[in-house]
XYZ file of C-alpha atoms in Angstrom:
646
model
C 27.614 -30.716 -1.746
C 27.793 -29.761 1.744
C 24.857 -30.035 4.206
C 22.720 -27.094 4.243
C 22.761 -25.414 7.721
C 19.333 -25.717 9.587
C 18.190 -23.152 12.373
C 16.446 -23.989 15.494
C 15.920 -22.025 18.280
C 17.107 -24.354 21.073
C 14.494 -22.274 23.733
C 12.412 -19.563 23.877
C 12.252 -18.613 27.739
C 9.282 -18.531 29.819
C 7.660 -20.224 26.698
C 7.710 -16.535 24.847
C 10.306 -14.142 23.031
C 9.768 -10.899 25.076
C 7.996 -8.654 22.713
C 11.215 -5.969 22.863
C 13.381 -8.483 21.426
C 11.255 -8.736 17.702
C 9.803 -5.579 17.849
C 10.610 -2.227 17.431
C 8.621 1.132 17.832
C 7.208 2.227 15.125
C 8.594 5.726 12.938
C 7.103 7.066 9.942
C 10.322 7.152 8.133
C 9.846 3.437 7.486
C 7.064 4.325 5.150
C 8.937 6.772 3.685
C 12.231 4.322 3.215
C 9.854 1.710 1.144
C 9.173 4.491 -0.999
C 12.689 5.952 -1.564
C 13.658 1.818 -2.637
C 10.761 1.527 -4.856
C 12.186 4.651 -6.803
C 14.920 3.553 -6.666
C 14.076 0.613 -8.600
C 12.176 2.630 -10.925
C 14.880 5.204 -11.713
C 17.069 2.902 -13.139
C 14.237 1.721 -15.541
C 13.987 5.428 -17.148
C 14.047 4.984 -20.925
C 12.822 1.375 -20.978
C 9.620 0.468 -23.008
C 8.239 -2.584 -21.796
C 4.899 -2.981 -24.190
C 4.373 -2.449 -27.387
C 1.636 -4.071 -30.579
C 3.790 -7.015 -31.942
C 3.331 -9.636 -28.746
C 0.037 -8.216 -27.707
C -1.706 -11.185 -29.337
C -0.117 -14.027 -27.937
C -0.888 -14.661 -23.553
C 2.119 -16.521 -22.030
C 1.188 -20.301 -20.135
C 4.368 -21.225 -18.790
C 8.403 -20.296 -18.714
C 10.421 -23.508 -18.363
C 14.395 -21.351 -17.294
C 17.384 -23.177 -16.846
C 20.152 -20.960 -15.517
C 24.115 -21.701 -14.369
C 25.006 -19.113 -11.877
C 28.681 -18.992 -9.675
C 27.574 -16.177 -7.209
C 32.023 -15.414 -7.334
C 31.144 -14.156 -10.612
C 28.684 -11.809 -12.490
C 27.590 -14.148 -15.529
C 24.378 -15.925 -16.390
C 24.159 -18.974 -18.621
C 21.332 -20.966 -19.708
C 17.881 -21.015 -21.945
C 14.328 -19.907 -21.243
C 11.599 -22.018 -23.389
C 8.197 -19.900 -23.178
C 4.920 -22.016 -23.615
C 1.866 -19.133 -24.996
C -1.536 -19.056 -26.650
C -2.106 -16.980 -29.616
C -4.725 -14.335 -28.962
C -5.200 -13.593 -32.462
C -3.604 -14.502 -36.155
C 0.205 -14.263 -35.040
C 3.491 -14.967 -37.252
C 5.968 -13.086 -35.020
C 6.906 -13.871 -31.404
C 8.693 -11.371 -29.621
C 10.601 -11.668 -26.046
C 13.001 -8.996 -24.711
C 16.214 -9.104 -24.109
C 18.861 -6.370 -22.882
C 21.087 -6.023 -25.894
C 24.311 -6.900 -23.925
C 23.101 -10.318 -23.287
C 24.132 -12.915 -26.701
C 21.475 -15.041 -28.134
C 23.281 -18.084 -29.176
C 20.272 -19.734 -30.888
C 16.276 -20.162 -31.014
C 14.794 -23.178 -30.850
C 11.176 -23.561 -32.144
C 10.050 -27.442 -31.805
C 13.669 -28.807 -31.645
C 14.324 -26.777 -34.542
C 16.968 -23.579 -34.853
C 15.205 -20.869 -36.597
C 16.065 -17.859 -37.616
C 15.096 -14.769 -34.948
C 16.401 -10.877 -34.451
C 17.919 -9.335 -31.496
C 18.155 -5.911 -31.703
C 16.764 -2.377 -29.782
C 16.108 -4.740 -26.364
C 13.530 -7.588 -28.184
C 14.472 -10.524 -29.551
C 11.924 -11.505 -32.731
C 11.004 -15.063 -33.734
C 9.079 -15.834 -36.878
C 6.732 -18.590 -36.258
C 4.086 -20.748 -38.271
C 0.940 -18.888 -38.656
C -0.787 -19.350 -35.797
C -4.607 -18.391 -34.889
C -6.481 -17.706 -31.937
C -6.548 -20.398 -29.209
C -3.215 -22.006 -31.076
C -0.754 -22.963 -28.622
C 2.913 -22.830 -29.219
C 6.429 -22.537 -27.453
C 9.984 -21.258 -28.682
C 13.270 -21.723 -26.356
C 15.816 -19.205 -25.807
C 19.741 -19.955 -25.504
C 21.512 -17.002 -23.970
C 24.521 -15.965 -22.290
C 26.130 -13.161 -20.591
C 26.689 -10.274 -18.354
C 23.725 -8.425 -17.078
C 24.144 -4.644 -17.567
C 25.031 -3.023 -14.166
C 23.023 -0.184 -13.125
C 23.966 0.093 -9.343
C 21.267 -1.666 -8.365
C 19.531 -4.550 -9.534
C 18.522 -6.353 -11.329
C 20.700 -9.378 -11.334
C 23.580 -7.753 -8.784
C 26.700 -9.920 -7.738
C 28.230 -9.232 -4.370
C 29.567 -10.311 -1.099
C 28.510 -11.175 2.322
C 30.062 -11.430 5.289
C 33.421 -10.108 6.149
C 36.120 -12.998 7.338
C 36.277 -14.870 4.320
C 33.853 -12.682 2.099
C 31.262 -15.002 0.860
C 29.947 -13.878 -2.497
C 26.334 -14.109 -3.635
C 24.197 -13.029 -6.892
C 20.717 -11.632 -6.835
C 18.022 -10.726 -8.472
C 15.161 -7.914 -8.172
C 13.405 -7.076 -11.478
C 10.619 -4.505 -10.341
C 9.332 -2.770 -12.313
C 10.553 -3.598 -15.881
C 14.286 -5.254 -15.194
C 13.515 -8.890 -15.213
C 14.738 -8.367 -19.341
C 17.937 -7.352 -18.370
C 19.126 -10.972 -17.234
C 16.244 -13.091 -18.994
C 14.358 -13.444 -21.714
C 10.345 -13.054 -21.195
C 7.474 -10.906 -22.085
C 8.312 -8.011 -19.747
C 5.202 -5.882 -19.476
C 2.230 -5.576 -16.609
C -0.342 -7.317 -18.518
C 0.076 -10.574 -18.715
C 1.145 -13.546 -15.936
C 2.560 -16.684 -16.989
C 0.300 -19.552 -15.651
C 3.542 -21.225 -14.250
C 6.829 -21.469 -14.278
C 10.060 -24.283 -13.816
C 12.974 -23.227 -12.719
C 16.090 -25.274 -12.645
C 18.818 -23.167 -11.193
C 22.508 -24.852 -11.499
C 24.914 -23.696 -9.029
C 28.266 -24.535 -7.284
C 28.491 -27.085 -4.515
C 28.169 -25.218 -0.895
C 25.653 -22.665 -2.457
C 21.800 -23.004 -2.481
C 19.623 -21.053 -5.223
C 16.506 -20.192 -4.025
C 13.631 -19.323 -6.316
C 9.460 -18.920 -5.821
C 7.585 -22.162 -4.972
C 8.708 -25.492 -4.085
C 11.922 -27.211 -4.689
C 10.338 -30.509 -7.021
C 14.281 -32.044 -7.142
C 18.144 -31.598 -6.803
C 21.099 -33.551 -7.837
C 24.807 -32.704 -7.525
C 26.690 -33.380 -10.952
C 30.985 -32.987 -10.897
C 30.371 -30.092 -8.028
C 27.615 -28.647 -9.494
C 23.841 -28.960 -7.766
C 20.867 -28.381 -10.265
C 17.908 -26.896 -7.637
C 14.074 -27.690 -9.578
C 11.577 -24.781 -8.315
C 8.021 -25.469 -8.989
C 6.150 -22.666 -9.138
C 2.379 -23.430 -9.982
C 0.304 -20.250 -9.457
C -0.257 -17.481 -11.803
C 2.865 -14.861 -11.831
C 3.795 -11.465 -12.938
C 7.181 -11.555 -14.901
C 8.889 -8.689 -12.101
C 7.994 -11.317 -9.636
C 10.390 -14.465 -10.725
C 13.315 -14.260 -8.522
C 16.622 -16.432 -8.296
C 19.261 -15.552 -5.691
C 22.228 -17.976 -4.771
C 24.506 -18.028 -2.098
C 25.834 -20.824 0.905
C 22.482 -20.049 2.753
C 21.552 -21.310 6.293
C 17.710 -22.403 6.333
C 15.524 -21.927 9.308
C 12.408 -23.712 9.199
C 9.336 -22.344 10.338
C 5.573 -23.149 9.639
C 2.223 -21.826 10.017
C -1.370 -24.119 9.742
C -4.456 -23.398 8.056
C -7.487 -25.899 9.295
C -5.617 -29.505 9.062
C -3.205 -28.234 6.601
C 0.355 -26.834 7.392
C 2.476 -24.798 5.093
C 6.510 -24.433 5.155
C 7.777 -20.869 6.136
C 11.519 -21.404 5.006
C 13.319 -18.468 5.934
C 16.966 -18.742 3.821
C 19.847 -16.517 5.739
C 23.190 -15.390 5.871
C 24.952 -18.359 8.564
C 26.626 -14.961 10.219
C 23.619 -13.190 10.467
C 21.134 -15.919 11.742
C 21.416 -15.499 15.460
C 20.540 -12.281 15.102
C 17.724 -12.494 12.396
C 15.622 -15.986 13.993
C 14.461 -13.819 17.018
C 13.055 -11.500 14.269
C 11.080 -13.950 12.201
C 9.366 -15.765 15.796
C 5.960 -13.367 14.628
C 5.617 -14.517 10.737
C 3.587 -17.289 11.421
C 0.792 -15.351 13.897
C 1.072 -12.891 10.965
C 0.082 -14.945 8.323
C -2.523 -16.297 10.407
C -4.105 -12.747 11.152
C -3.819 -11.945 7.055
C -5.556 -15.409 6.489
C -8.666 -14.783 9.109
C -8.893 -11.422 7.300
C -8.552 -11.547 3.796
C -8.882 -15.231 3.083
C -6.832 -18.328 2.648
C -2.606 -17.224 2.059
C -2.557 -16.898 -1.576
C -0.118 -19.410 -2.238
C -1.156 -21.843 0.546
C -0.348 -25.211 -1.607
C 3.295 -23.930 -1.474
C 5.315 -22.283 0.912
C 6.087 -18.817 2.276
C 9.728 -17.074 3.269
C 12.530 -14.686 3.457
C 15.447 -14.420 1.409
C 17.994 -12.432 2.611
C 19.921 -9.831 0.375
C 21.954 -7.561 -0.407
C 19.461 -4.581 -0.007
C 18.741 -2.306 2.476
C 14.854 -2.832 1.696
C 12.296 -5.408 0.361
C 10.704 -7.168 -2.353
C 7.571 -9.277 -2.640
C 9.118 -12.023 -4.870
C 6.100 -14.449 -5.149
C 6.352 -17.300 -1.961
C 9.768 -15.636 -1.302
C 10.284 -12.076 -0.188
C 13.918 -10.962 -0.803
C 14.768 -9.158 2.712
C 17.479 -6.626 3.356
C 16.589 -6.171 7.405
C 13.711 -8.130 9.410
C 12.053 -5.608 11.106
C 8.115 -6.266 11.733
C 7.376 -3.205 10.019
C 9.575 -4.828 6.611
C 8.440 -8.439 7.093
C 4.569 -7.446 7.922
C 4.634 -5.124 4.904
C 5.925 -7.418 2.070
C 3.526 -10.805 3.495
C 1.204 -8.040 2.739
C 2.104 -7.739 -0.776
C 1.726 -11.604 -1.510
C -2.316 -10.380 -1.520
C -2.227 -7.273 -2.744
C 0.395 -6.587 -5.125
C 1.300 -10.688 -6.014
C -2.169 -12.441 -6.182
C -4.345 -9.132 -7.383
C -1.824 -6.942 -9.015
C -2.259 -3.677 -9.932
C -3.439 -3.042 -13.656
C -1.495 0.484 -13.994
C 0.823 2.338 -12.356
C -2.087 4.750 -11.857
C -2.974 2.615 -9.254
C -0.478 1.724 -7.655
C -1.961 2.137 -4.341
C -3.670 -1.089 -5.089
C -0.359 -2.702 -3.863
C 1.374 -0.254 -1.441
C -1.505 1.744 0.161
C -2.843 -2.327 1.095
C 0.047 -3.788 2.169
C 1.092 -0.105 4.404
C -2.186 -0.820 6.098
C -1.784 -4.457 6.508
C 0.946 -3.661 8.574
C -1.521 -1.858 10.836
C -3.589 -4.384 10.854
C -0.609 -6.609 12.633
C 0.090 -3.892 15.232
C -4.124 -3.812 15.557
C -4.519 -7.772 16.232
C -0.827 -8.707 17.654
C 1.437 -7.318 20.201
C -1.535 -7.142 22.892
C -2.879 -4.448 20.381
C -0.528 -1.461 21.988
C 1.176 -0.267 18.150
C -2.247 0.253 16.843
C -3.119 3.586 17.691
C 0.794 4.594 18.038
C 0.493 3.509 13.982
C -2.159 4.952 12.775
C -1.856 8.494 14.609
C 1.647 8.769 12.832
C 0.874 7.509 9.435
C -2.997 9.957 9.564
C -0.005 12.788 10.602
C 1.929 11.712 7.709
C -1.124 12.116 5.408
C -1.825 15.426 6.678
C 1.646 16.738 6.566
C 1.022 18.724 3.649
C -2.677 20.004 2.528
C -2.869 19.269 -1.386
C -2.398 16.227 -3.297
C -4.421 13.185 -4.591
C -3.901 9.297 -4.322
C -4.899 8.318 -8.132
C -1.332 8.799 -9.393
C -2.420 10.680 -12.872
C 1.251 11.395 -13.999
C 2.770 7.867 -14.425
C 5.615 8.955 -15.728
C 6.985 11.246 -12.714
C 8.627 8.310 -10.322
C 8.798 10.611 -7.398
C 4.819 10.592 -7.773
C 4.299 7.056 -8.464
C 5.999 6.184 -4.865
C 5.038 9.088 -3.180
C 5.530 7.937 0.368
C 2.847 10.033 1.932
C 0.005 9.407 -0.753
C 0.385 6.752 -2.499
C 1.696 4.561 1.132
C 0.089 6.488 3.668
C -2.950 8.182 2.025
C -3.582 4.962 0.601
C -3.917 2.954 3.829
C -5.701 5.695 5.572
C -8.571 6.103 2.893
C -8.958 1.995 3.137
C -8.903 3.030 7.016
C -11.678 5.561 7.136
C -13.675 3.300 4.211
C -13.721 0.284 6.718
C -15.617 3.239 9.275
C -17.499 4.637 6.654
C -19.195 1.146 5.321
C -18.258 -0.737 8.936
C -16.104 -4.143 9.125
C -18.191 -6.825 7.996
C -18.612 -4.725 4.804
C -15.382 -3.659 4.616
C -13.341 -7.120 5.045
C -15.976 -8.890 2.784
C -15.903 -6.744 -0.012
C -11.962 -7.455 0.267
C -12.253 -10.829 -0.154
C -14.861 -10.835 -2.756
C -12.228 -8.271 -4.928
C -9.786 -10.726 -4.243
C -11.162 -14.196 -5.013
C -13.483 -12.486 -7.930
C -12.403 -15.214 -11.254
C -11.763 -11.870 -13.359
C -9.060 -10.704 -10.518
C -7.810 -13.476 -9.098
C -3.935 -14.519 -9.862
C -4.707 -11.052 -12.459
C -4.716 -7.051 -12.402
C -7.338 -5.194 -10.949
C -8.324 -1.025 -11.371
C -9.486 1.114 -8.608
C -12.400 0.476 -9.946
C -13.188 -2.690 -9.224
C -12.317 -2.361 -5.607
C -15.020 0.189 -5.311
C -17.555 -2.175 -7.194
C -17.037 -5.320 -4.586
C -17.191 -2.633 -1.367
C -20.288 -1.569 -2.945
C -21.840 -4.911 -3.692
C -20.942 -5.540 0.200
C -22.210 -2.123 1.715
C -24.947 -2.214 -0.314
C -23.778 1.696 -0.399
C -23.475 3.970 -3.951
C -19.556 4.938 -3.139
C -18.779 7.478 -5.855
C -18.869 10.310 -3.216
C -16.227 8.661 -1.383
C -13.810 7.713 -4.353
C -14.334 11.121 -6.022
C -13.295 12.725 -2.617
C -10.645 10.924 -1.486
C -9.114 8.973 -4.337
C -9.570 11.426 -6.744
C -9.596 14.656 -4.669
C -7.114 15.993 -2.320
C -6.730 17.331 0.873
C -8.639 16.980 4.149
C -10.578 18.805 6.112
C -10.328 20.333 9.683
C -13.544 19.958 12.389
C -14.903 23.035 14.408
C -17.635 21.767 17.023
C -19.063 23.822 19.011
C -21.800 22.336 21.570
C -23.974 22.694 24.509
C -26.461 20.881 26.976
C -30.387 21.862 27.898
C -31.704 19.062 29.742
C -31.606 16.077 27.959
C -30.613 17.211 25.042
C -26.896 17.870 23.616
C -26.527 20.153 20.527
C -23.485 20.574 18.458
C -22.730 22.520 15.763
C -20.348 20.970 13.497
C -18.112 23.517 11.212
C -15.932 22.030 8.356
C -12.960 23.960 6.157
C -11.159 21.865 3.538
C -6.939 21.967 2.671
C -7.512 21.984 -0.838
C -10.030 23.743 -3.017
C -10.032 20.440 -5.234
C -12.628 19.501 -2.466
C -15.304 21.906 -0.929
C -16.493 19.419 1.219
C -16.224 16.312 2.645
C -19.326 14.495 3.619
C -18.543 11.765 6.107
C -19.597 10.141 8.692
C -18.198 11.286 12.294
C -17.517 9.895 15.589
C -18.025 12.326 18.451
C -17.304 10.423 21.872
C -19.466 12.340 24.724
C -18.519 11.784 28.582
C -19.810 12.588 31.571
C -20.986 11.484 34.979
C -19.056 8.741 34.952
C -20.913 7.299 31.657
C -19.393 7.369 27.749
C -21.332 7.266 24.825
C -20.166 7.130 20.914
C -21.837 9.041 18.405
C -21.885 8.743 14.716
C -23.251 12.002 12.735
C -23.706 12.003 9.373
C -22.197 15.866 8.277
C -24.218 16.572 5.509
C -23.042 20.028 5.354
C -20.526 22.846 7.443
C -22.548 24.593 9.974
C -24.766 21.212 9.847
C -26.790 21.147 13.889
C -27.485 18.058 15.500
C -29.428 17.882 18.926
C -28.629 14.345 20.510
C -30.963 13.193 23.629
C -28.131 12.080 26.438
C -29.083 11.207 29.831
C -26.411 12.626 31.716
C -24.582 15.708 32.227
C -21.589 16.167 29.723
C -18.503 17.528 30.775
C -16.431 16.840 27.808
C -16.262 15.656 24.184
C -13.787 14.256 22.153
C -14.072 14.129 18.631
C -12.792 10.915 16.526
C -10.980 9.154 19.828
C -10.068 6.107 18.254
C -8.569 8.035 14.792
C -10.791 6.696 11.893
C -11.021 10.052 10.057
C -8.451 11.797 8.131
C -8.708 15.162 8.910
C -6.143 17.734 11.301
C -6.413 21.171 12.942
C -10.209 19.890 15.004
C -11.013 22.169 17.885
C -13.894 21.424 20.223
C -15.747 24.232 22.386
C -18.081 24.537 24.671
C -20.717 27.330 23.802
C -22.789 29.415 26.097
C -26.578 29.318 25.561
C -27.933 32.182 22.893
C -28.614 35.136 24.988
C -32.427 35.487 23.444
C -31.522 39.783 23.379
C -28.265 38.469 21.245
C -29.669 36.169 19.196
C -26.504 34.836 18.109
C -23.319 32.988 19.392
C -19.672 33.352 18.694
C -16.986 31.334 19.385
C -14.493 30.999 20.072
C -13.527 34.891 21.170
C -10.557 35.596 21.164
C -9.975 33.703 17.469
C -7.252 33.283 15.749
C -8.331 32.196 12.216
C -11.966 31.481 11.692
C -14.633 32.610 14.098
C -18.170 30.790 14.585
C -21.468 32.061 14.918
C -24.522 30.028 15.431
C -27.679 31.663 15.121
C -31.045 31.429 17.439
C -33.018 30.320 14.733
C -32.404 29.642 11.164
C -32.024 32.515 8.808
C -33.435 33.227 5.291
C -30.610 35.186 4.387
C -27.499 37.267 6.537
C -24.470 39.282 5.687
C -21.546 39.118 8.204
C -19.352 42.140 8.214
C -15.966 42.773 10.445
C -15.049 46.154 11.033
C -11.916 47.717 12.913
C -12.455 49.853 16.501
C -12.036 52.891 13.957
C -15.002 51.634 11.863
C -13.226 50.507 8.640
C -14.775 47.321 6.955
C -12.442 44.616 6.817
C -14.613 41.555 5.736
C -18.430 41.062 4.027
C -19.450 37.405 3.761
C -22.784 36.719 2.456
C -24.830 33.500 3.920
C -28.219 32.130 2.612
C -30.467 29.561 4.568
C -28.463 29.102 7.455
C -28.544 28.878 10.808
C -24.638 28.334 11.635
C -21.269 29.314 9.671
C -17.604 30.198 9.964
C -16.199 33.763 9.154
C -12.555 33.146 7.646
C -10.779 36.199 9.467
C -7.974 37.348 7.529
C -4.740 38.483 8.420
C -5.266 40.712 11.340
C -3.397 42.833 13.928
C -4.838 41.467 17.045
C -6.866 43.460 19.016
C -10.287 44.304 18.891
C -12.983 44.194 16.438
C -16.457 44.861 15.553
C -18.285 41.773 13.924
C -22.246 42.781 13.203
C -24.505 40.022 11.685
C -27.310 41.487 9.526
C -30.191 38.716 9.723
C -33.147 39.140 7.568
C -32.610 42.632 8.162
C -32.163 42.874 11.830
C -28.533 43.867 13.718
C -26.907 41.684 15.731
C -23.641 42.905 16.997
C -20.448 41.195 18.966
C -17.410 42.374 19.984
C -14.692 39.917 18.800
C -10.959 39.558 20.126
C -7.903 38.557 17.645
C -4.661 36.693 19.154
């Protein structure tokens, strides 16, 4: 066969790509894009079952696939032989199979047997086997995968002067049946697999893991992947084409792994400056979250013929090489590849980590300046709209399941504020422990157990949390009023929710104070709206700032400074004029107060009833503006204030 192309860069000026030539600002729509592909993927799945009683007992160890592919022409050739332990008494194995593939015969040791291909499954009667038996049956197929205009085993062209045709594959969520036969379902991983993928001369198939071997045969080279890690079935990948390789690699201690980037010869000027960050990348990922999950192997990109992305196991399948793509789908080979999520109910297990991982590039590359760019747009993106929940309770509404703002962006920001709430020691240990936990590992993990190793690290009871902000939905919105006497700083912090799913959030909050050329950070833990805390400072405060550096999700926050009670008031209000909700903070704490609002005619417009309180807000509805009456009964005494509406 011909030599494959390798990629160098011949220089890299001043010892450095300039930063504007592999990076691009930030938008929010690229959030929003990974979730349009992702249902994209999943719409053409609609109808397809992928588990059902019959295989449950039997846990796949190994797929051995041997496939001919021409990328000129949309056909598939070859046999899969699946090694598996029997869970239980089984007598019956069954694979699937789209129906407009043709079994041409089962093999169980050596041996044709009899089998049934019908309604997408293909059933093979076996020996009796018991638990802990292990067995294997081999699969000879042939055909053309069904075309659903997109995925999962496409066949299309490249470049424009000759056209250069190439085949792919991208199986998420259930697809992989439609051009292979396996147990297609999100419960089990084979152990490992071999893939031998046969192709013509001048082409190079690319699979996940290493290449073991090759040998050309009357123009035809057989490539040997060996994959040897634990793998979800939607993961196993093939895609063949005349590919240029560009060779990169990345160290860990006195180890170095290959990052083998495989690319379109036309497009590879263009595409090399774009991949000169992957290795710092997987570096940051490693010091965070632990060794790369597939370190004994290799890491790359595969280009495609897809606008988007997909976290094939050691190979992501890449459509464009922006930071934002690249960052996002290295993310996935933690979260999403090594711990994979155990229902689509969580699903934010694999794109809320691997949104936020992409953060966490912009937050420890790049001189730091896309961090706080990134987060303020993806916290805006969360609070876009006031209702809705991550935990994705209707898994059969695809729209929900890849719901770019909550399942992508609410999901990274709740991981976000958790790494303020329990701090980053916690936070980035109890990560690592979910991820190398023997019961997780290379498996499927719940919500659940994420919450159980931040806990074991925090050393903190986070039901609160998880009920609020997995569970519930919404945000809330900050009112603070404050003010200074000597030494001491008092604010009075106000909360109103988005969503009555959620009364009230009880976080901590960062308030940064400043003043006389000195800054100080503080961290109040809001109990309760209307909740005061007195704060000795030791200079004069001009100004206050709540949440500077964006850890809490929340929108709408106004910040006021208050007058001192007038003792003949005995109350405050602010701000006047209002707009929505006025503040009043009393002198001292009251037993029990009404608060009524009455037009310059005398006509009530609002009674609110308060008990044991010494601060609150008054929702105002919707009023004419102009002036109003608002008269605060407290323990039976009057205290009146005239209140302006904008």
């Amino acid at each position: 066969m011909k030599k494959i192309l390798l990629l160098f860069l011949l220089c890299l000026t001043g010892g450095g790509m300039l930063l504007a030539q592999v990076l691009k600002p930030f938008e929010i729509g690229q959030i929003h894009e990974e979730a349009r592909m992702e249902k994209q993927m999943f719409e053409r799945m609609k109808g397809v079952t992928a588990v059902d009683a019959i295989r449950d007992p039997y846990d796949v160890i190994h797929y051995r696939c041997r496939w001919k592919v021409d990328p000129a022409v949309k056909f598939i050739q070859g046999s899969v032989r699946v090694s598996f332990v029997a869970r239980g008494n089984v007598d019956t194995v069954q694979l699937d199979l789209h129906d407009t593939l043709q079994v041409d015969s089962v093999l169980h040791h050596g041996q044709q047997v009899a089998f049934d291909h019908s309604g997408g499954h293909i059933r093979i009667p076996v020996p009796a086997l018991s638990a802990s038996d292990i067995d294997s049956v081999e699969v000879f197929y042939q055909g053309v995968p069904p075309s659903s205009g997109f995925g999962s085993f496409e066949q299309n062209v490249h470049d424009t002067l000759p056209e250069v045709p190439i085949i792919w594959t991208l199986s998420e969520p259930y697809g992989a049946s439609e051009w292979w036969p396996c147990k297609n379902d999100l419960s089990d991983k084979a152990d490992s697999i071999d893939l031998y993928l046969e192709v013509p001369d001048g082409n190079l198939g690319v699979s996940n893991g290493l290449i073991a071997d090759q040998n050309s045969v009357s123009g035809w080279t057989t490539y040997h992947w060996k994959h040897r890690y634990p793998i979800a079935t939607y993961l196993v990948c093939m895609a063949v084409t005349n590919y240029a390789v560009y060779p990169q690699q990345v160290t860990f201690g006195n180890n170095t792994m290959p990052l083998n980037n495989y690319l379109y010869p036309e497009d590879s000027a263009d595409v090399v400056p774009q991949l000169q960050s992957i290795p710092e990348l997987v570096t940051v990922f490693d010091s965070l979250f632990g060794l790369y999950p597939f370190a004994e192997e290799k890491y790359g990109q595969v280009q495609f013929g897809w606008g988007g992305g997909m976290e094939h196991q050691t190979a992501t399948f890449a459509g464009n090489f922006s930071y934002h793509l690249l960052s996002h789908e290295l993310g996935h080979q933690w979260f999403g590849d090594r711990v994979t999520c155990g229902s689509w109910e969580d699903i934010w297990l694999n794109e809320g980590f691997a949104t936020y991982m992409t953060g966490l590039g912009y937050e420890n590359m790049f001189n730091g300046q896309w961090w706080h760019p990134y987060i303020v747009a993806v916290m805006g993106d969360v609070t876009s709209a006031p209702d809705g929940s991550v935990r994705c309770t209707d898994t059969t509404d695809i729209n929900r399941i890849f719901d770019g703002r909550l399942t992508y962006s609410k999901g990274a920001m709740i991981l976000h504020q958790l790494r303020w709430v329990v701090g980053d020691s916690a936070f980035f240990q109890g990560i690592r422990n979910y991820l190398n936990d023997p019961s997780l590992g290379y498996g499927f993990a719940r919500t659940s157990d994420l919450q159980s190793h931040i806990e074991a690290s925090s050393g903190q009871n986070l039901d609160w949390y998880f009920n609020d902000w997995y569970d519930g939905e919404g945000y809330p919105s900050y009112d603070i009023g404050w003010s200074q006497t000597g030494n001491t700083l008092e604010l009075v912090v106000n909360q109103q929710t988005s969503d009555a799913s959620v009364s009230f959030f009880a976080l901590p909050i960062p308030v940064k104070v400043y003043g006389a050329g000195s800054d100080t950070l503080l961290r109040l833990s809001h109990t309760y709206s209307g909740e005061i805390f007195q704060v000795p400072v030791s200079f004069k405060v001009d100004s206050i700032r709540f949440d500077p550096d964006v850890w809490i999700i929340s929108a709408s926050n106004h910040i006021a400074s208050v007058p001192e009670i007038n003792a003949d008031e005995g109350m405050r209000v602010y701000p006047n004029p209002a707009s929505h909700t006025v503040y009043v903070q009393l002198a001292k704490p009251a037993g029990h107060c009404n608060a009524r609002l009455f037009d310059v005619s005398g006509r009530l417009i609002r009674s609110v009833t308060f008990e044991h309180t010494r601060s609150f807000a008054f929702p105002l509805p919707e009023l004419a503006a102009g002036l109003y009456d608002l008269d605060v009964v407290v323990d039976g005494l009057h205290l009146r204030q005239k209140l302006v509406v904008d």
